XYZ file of C-alpha atoms in Angstrom:
584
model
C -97.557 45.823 -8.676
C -98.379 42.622 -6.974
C -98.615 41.438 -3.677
C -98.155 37.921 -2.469
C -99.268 36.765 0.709
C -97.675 33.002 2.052
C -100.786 30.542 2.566
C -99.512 27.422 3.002
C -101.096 26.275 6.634
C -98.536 27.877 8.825
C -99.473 30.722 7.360
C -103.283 30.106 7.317
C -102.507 29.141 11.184
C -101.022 32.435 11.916
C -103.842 34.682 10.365
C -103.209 34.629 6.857
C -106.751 34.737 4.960
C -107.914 37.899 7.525
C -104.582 39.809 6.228
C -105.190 38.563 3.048
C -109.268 39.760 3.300
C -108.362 43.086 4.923
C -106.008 43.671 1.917
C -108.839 43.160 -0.333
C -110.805 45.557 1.649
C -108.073 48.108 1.624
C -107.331 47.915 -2.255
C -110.920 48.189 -3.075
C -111.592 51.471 -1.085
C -108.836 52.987 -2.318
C -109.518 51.894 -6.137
C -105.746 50.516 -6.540
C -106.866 48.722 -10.150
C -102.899 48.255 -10.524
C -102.255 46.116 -7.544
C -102.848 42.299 -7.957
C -103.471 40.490 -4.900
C -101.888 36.482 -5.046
C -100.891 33.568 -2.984
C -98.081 31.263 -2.425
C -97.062 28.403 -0.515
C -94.694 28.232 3.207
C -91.112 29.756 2.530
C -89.560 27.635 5.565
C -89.797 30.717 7.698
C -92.208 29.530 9.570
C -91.862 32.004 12.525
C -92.562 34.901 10.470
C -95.485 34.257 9.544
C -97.977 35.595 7.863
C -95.656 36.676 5.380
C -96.420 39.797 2.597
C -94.092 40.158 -0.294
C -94.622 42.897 -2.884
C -93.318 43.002 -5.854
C -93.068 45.677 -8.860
C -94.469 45.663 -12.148
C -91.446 44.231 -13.125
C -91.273 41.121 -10.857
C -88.380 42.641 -9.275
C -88.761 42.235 -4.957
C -89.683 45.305 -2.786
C -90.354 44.117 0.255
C -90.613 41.785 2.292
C -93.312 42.351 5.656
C -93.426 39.562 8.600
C -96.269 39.108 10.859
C -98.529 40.990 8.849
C -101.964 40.981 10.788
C -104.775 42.649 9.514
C -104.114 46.029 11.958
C -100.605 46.314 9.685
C -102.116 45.865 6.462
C -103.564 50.098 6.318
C -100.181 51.384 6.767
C -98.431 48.960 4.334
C -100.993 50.082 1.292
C -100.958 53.696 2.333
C -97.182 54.240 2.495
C -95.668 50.795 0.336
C -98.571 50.564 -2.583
C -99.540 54.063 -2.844
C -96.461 56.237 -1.577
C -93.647 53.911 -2.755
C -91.564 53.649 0.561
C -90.800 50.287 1.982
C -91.728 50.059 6.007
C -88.186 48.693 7.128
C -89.597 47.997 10.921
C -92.508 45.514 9.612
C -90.231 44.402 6.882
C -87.927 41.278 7.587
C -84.492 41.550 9.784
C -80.812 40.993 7.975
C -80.179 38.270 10.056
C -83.733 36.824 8.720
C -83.036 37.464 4.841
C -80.096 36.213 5.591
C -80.979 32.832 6.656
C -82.981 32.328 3.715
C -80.147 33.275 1.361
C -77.588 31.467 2.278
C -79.792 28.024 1.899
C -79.447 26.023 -1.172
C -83.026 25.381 -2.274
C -83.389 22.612 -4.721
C -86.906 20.674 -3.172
C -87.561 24.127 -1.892
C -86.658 26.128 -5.055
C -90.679 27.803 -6.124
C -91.679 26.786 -2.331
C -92.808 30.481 -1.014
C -92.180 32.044 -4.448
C -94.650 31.158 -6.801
C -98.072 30.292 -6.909
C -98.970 26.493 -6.146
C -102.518 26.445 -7.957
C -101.024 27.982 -10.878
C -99.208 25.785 -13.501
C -97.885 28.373 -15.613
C -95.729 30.374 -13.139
C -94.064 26.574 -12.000
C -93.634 26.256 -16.083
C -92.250 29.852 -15.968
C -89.183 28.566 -13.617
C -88.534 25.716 -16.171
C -91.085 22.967 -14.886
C -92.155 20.061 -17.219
C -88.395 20.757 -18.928
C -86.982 17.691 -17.250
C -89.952 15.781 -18.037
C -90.220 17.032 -21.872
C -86.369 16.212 -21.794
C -86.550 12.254 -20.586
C -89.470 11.494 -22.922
C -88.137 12.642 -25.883
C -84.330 12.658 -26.005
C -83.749 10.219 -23.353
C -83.921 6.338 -22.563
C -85.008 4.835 -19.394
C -81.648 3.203 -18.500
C -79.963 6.762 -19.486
C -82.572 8.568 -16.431
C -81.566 5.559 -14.342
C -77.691 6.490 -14.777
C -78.112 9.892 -14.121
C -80.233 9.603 -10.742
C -76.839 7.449 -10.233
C -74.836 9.577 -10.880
C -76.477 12.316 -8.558
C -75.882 9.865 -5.748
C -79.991 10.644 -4.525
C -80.932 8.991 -1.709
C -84.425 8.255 -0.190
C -84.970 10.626 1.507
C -88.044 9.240 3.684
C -85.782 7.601 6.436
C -83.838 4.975 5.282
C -81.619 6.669 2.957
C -81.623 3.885 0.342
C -80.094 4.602 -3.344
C -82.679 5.583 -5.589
C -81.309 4.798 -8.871
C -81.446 1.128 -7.636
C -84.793 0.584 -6.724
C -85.840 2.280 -9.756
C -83.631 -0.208 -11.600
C -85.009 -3.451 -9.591
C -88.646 -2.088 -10.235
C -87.531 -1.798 -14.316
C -85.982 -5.252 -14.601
C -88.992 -6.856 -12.701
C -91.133 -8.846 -15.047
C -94.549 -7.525 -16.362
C -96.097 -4.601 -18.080
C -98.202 -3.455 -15.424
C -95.572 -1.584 -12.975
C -96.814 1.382 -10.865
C -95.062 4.219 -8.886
C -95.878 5.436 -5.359
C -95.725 8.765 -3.960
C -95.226 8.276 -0.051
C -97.027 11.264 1.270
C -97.714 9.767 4.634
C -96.071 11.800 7.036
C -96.154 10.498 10.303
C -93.394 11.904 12.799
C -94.376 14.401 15.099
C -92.671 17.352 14.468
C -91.838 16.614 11.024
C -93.689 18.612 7.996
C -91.458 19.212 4.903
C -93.561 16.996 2.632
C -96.973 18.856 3.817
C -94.974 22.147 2.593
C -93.470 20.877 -0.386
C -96.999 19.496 -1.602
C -98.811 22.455 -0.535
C -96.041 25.034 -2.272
C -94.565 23.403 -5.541
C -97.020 20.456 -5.973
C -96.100 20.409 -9.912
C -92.537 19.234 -8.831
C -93.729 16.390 -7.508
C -95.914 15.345 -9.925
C -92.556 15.628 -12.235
C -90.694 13.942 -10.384
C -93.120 11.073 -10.449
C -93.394 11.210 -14.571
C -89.553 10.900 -14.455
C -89.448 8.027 -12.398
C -92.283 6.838 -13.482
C -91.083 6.862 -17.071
C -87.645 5.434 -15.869
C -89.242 2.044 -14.261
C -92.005 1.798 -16.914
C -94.790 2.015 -14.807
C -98.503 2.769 -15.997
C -100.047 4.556 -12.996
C -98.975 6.926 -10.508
C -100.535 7.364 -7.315
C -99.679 9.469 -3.931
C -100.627 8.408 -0.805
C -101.505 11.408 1.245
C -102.568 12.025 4.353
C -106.156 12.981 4.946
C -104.910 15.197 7.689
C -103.745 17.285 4.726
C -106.526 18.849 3.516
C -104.609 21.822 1.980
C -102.348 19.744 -0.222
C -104.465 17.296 -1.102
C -106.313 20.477 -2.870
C -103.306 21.755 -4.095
C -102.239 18.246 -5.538
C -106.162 17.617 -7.111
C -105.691 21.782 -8.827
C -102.236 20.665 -9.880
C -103.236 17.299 -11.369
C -106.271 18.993 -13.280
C -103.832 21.372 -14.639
C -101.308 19.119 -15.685
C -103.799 16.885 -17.745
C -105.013 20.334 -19.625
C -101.425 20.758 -20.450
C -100.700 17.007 -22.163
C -98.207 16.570 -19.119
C -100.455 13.569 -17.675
C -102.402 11.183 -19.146
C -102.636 9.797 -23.102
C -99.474 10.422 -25.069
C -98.069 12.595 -22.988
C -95.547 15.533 -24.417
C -96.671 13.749 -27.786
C -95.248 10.659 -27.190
C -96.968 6.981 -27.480
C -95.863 6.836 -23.535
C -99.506 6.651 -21.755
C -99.183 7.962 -17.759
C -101.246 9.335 -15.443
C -101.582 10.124 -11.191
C -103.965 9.582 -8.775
C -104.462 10.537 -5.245
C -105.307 8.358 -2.283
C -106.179 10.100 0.999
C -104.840 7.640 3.762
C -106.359 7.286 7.194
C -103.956 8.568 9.505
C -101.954 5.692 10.498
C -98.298 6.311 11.200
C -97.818 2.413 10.609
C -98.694 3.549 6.210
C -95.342 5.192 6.033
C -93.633 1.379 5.871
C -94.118 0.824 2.169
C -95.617 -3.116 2.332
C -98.459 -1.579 5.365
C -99.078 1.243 2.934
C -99.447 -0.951 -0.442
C -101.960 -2.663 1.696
C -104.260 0.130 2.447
C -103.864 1.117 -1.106
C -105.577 -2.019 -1.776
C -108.453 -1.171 0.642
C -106.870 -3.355 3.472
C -106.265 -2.813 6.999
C -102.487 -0.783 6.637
C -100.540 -3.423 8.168
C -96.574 -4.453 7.059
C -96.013 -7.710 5.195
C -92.882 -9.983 5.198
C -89.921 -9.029 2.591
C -89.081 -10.554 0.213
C -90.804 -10.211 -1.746
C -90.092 -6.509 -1.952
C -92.250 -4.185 -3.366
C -90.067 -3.916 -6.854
C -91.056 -7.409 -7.449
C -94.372 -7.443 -5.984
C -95.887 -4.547 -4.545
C -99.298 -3.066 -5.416
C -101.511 -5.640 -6.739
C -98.536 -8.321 -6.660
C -97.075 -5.632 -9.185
C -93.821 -4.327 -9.291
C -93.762 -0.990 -7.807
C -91.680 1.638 -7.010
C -92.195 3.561 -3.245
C -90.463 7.200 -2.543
C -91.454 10.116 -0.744
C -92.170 13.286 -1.260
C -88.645 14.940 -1.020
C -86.918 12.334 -3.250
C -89.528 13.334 -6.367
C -88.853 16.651 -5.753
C -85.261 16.476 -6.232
C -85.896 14.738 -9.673
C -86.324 17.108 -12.387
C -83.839 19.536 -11.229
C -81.425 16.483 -11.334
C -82.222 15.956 -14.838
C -82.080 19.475 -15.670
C -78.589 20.603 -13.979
C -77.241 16.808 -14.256
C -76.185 14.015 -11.424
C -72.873 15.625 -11.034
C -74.310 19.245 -9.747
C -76.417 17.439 -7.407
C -73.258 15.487 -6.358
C -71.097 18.319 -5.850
C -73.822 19.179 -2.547
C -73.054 16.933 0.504
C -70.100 14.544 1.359
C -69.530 11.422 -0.443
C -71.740 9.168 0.916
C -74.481 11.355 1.635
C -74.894 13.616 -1.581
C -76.823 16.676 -2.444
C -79.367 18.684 0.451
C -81.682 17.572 2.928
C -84.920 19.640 4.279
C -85.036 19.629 7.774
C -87.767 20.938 10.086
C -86.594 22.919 13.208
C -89.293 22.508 16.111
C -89.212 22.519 19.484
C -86.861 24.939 21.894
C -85.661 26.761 18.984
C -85.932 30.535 18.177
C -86.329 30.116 14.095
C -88.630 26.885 13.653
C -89.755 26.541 10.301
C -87.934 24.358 6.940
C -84.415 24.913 6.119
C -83.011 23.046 3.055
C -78.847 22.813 3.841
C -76.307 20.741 2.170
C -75.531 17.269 3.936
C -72.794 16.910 5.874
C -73.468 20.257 7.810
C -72.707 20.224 11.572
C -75.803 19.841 13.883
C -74.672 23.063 15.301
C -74.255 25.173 12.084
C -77.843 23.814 11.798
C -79.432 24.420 14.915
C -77.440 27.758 16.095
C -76.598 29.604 12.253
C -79.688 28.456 10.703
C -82.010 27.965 13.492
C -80.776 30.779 15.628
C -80.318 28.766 18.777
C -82.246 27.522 21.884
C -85.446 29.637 22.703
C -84.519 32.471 25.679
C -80.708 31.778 24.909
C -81.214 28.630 26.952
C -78.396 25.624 27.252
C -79.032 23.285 24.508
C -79.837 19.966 25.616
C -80.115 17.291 23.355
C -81.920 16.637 19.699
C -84.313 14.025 18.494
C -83.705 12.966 14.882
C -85.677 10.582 13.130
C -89.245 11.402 15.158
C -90.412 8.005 17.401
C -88.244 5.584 15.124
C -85.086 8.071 15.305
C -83.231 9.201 18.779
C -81.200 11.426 20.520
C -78.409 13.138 20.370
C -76.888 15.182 23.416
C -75.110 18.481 23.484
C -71.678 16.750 23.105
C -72.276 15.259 19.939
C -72.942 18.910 18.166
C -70.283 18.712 16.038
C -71.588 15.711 14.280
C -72.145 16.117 10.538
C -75.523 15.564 9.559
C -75.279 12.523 7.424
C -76.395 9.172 6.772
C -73.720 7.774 8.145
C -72.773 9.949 10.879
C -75.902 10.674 12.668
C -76.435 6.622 12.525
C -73.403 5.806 14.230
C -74.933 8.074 17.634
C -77.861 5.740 17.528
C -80.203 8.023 15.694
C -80.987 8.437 12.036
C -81.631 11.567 9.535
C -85.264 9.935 9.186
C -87.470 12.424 6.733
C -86.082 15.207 8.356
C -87.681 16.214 11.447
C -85.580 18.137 14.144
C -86.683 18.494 17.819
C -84.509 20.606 20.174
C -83.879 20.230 23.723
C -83.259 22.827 26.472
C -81.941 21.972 29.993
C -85.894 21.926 30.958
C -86.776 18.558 29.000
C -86.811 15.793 30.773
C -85.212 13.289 28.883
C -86.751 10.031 30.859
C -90.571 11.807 29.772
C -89.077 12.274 26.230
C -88.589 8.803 25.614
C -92.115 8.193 27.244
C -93.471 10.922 24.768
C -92.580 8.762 22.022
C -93.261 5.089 23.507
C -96.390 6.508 24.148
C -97.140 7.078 20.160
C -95.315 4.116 18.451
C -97.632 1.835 21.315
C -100.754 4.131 19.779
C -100.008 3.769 16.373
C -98.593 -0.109 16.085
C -100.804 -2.234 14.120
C -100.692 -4.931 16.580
C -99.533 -7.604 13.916
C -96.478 -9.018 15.748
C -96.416 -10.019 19.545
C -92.914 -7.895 19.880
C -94.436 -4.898 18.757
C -98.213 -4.975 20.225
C -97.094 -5.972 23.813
C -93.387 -5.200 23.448
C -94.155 -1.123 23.428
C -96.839 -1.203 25.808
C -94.592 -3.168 28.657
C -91.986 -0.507 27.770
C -94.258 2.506 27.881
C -95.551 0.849 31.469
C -92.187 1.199 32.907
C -91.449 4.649 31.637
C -94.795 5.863 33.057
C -94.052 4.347 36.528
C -90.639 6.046 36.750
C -91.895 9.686 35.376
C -94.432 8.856 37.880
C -92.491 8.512 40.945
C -92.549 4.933 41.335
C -89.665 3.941 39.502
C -88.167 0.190 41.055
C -84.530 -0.899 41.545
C -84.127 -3.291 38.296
C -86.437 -0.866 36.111
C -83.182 0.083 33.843
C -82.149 -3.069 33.138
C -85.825 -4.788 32.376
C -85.997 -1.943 29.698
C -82.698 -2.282 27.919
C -83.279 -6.098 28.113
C -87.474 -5.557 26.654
C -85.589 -2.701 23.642
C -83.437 -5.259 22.834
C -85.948 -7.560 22.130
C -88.553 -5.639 20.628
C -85.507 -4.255 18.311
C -84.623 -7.649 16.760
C -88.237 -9.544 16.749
C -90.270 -7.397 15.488
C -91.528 -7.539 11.683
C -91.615 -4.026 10.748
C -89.089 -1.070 10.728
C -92.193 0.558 13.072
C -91.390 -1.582 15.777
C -87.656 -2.705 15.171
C -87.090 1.507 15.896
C -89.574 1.935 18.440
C -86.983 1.527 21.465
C -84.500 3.589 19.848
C -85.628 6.874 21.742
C -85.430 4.510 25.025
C -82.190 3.303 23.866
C -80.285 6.385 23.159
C -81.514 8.051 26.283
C -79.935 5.523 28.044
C -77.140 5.882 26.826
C -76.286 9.293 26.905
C -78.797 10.253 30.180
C -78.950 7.333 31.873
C -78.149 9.107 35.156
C -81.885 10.970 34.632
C -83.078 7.416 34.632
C -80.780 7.150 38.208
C -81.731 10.656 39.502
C -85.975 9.176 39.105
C -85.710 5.958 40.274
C -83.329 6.075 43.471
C -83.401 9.856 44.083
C -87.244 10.292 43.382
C -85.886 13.889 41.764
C -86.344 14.829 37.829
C -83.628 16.448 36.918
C -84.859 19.069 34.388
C -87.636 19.811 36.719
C -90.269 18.449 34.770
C -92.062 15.712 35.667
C -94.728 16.657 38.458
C -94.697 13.873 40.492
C -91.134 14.124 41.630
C -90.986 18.064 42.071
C -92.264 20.300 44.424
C -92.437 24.379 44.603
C -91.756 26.456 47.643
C -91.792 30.460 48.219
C -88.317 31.959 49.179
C -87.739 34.693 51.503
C -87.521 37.164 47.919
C -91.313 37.151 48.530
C -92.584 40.753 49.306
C -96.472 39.515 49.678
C -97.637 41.034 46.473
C -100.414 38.105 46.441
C -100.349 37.840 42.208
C -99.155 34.019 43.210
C -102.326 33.822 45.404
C -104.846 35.202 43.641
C -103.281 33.029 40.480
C -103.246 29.689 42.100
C -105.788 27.945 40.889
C -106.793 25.722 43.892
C -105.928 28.111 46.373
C -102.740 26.240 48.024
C -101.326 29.911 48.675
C -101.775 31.450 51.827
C -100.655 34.796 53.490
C -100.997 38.117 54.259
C -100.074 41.485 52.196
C -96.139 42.303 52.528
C -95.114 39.295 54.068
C -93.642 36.117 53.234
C -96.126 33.555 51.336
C -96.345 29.558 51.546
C -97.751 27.177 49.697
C -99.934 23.898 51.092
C -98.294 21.174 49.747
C -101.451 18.792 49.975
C -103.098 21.405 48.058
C -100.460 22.250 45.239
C -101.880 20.408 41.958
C -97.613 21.880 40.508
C -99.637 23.646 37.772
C -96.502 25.854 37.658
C -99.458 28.752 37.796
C -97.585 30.894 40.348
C -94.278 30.923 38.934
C -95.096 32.300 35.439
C -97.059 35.324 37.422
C -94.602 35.594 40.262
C -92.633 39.187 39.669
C -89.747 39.071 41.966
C -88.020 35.051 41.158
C -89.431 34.086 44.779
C -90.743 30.363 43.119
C -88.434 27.657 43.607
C -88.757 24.083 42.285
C -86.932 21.548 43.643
């Protein structure tokens, strides 16, 4: 029997190593030599965890237990491992198992099933086939059709063909060609690469012999983010494995083809994720973009033609080559082909990864997949993209979630990150939200950019602050536009897009802050206030709550608040039993 608890670092994050220790505890004392205690990666379920799954001696499934905290684990040896009956009220819902079934997992295929620091069991589910496959039976130009013929797209924002920058990198000039893992995630909310590299790091890596095989490049490295402790370990244990095997380094799969990957732990900077600004810190410069052309394929690391994906796009790669371009194909809609991982954060009951084909509606997403808006709360709006993406409002839920759909409302499928709306968000401090980290995280390099986001981010804190002027609207469509079309890199050419979209579909929350001096959603402070109705009985929890004592009254009778006092901590409210809180 074996039992498999999820450590990737939502797991970790949710107690994972004290149910995994207090397991260890609980198998020794009771001498259970026949139960093996592993690990695995993040399953997408994020919510559930820390997730337990047992299996029998057979591999078949048992069980699987959510939220397994150390307190659970007693019960689940004493009456799953010793007395062989499954506890169905810690064990995961229908509804749950369902949601995970009815996925198709291709990036996400070993990703909460098998053990990440073990090659053999990512061998066991066919790993290094695709790879032994290319080097030995196949040419470069015949891996370079196939990826074609899959119709695989980039999947790190831009959505550009794979299969033809592969092919530009080939037909560039010179022997010394390298291949680029972009591990640099950057968007707030956004984490499928972290999970992918921390659960099935081997895939990448294959994915990265393919390609790199396919260009004819010498050197592989991926760019990580230091941030990412956890899968830069997982990456280093996979590498290390991988060259015991023959899979990396000289003659690989007994071949005369030399190859081999390195890692290099970036600094944090959101501006890395643009390929030219991350070749640059590669080369131990300051990660800032550089003018195309010449693009990378021609002359990227070292003035070398090099190849840039991300972490989702090598992941697809050697289950391409193993099923062929046309299975692939058959996932999606025509333009936008095979799945997409998105991660679900934000007001949204199920957060976690969900790998669906493209083309899906944003609502088959977000309500059969996500399980709709926290507390069964009206759906606002969604931010796709992260800071360079936008947002889409409740009317546009039907839209398929595809390249070219989504781009048409002003947003874009970016890497994948998701972040629902309720009717609390304010959408004017949303946009500020994000203005607030592209104006952090520009390099400074170009004028439109540098002073173009903080001017922008000026005007959006003056009208979430109250002090919103007649004209404000206007001098921020007119500074997006500007910032959108001068400046050098895709960083700041997107940076107005949250501003941008916001005013377009919510530009009367722009209205209702600057000439009304009222937010809308009821969110930012400085334009709401909170009164006690006549529903107060004179409990005093408000009172003895507040923290700066703005409440006043006596026992059983009507309460007020001191509105020179009231710091709108929202304090009172959350502890008030009876609704009597208003904010207006």
């Amino acid at each position: 029997m074996k039992v498999v608890i999820g450590q990737g670092s939502c797991g970790i994050a949710s107690g994972a190593k004290k149910t995994e220790a207090e397991f260890v505890k609980q198998i020794a004392e009771r001498s259970l030599t026949n139960v093996v205690l592993d690990k695995t990666g993040c399953i997408g379920t994020c919510y559930l965890e820390p997730i337990v799954d047992v299996y029998s001696d057979e591999g078949a499934l048992q069980a699987r237990y959510v939220k397994v905290q150390p307190q659970n684990v007693a019960s689940i040896v004493e009456k799953h491992l010793i007395g062989g009956e499954v506890l169905t009220d810690q064990a995961i819902s229908e509804e749950d198992a369902a949601i995970l079934a009815n996925q198709n997992r291709i990036v996400l295929r070993n990703c909460g099933l098998i053990n990440p620091e073990r090659i053999e069991e990512y061998i066991e589910q066919d790993g290094y086939e695709a790879a032994k496959k290319v080097l030995t039976t196949m040419t470069p130009m015949d891996v370079i059709e196939e990826i074609k013929v899959s119709g695989l797209r980039g999947r790190g924002g831009a959505g550009f063909p794979t299969w033809f920058k592969w092919n530009a990198a080939r037909q560039s000039e010179g022997k010394e060609k390298y291949i680029v893992c972009n591990a640099d995630e950057g968007d707030p909310g956004a984490f499928m690469d972290r999970s992918v590299l921390e659960g099935d790091p081997n895939a990448v890596l294959e994915g990265m012999i393919i390609g790199g095989y396919a260009m004819g490049a010498c050197e592989g490295v991926i760019y990580v983010r230091a941030e990412y402790p956890l899968a830069i370990e997982r990456l280093e244990i996979a590498l290390g494995q991988a060259r015991e095997k023959g899979f990396l380094g000289k003659k690989i799969f007994g071949t005369d083809w030399d190859f081999d990957i390195r890692i290099k732990a970036g600094a944090g900077a959101f501006v890395c994720g643009e390929e030219t600004a991350l070749i640059a810190s590669l080369e131990g410069e300051r990660g800032m973009p550089r003018l195309k052309p010449p693009f990378p394929a021609q002359k990227g690391y070292w003035q070398k033609p090099t190849n840039i994906n991300n972490v989702e796009t090598y992941a697809n790669v050697a289950w391409i080559i193993r099923n062929g371009g046309e299975a692939f194909a058959a996932y999606g809609t025509d333009q936008s082909n095979g799945t997409k991982v998105f991660a679900l954060a934000g007001k949204i009951k199920k957060g976690g990864l969900v790998e669906v084909p493209m083309g899906l509606t944003l609502k088959d997403v977000i309500y059969k997949t996500g399980g709709g808006i926290k507390n069964d709360k009206t759906f606002k709006a969604v931010q796709m993209g992260g800071p360079s993406g936008g947002c889409i409002p409740a009317e546009l839920i039907d839209t398929p979630v595809s390249y070219e759909h989504i781009n048409k409302t002003g947003a874009i499928v970016g890497s994948g990150g998701m972040i629902v709306m309720d009717e609390n968000t304010c959408m004017v401090d949303m946009a500020r939200y994000f203005l607030d980290f592209t104006r952090k995280e520009s390099c400074g390099k170009c004028n439109y950019c540098r002073l173009g986001t903080k001017r922008m981010l000026e005007i959006l804190e003056r009208i979430t602050n109250g002090e919103g002027r007649d004209g404000d609207i206007e001098l921020l469509e007119e500074l997006a536009m500007k910032v959108r079309d001068g400046a050098m890199c895709g960083l700041g050419q997107t940076a107005p897009n949250p501003i941008l979209t916001t005013l377009k579909y919510f530009r009367n929350e722009y209205e209702d802050h600057i000439y009304r001096h009222k937010c809308t959603a009821k969110s930012c402070k400085a334009l709401i206030s909170y009164k006690i109705t006549d529903k107060c009985v004179g409990c005093t929890l408000c009172a003895r709550n507040c923290p700066v004592d703005a409440i006043s009254g006596t026992v059983k009778n009507q309460h007020t608040i001191d509105p020179d006092k009231c710091i709108k901590c929202g304090k009172c409210a959350e502890n008030c039993r009876f609704d009597a809180i208003e904010i207006e």
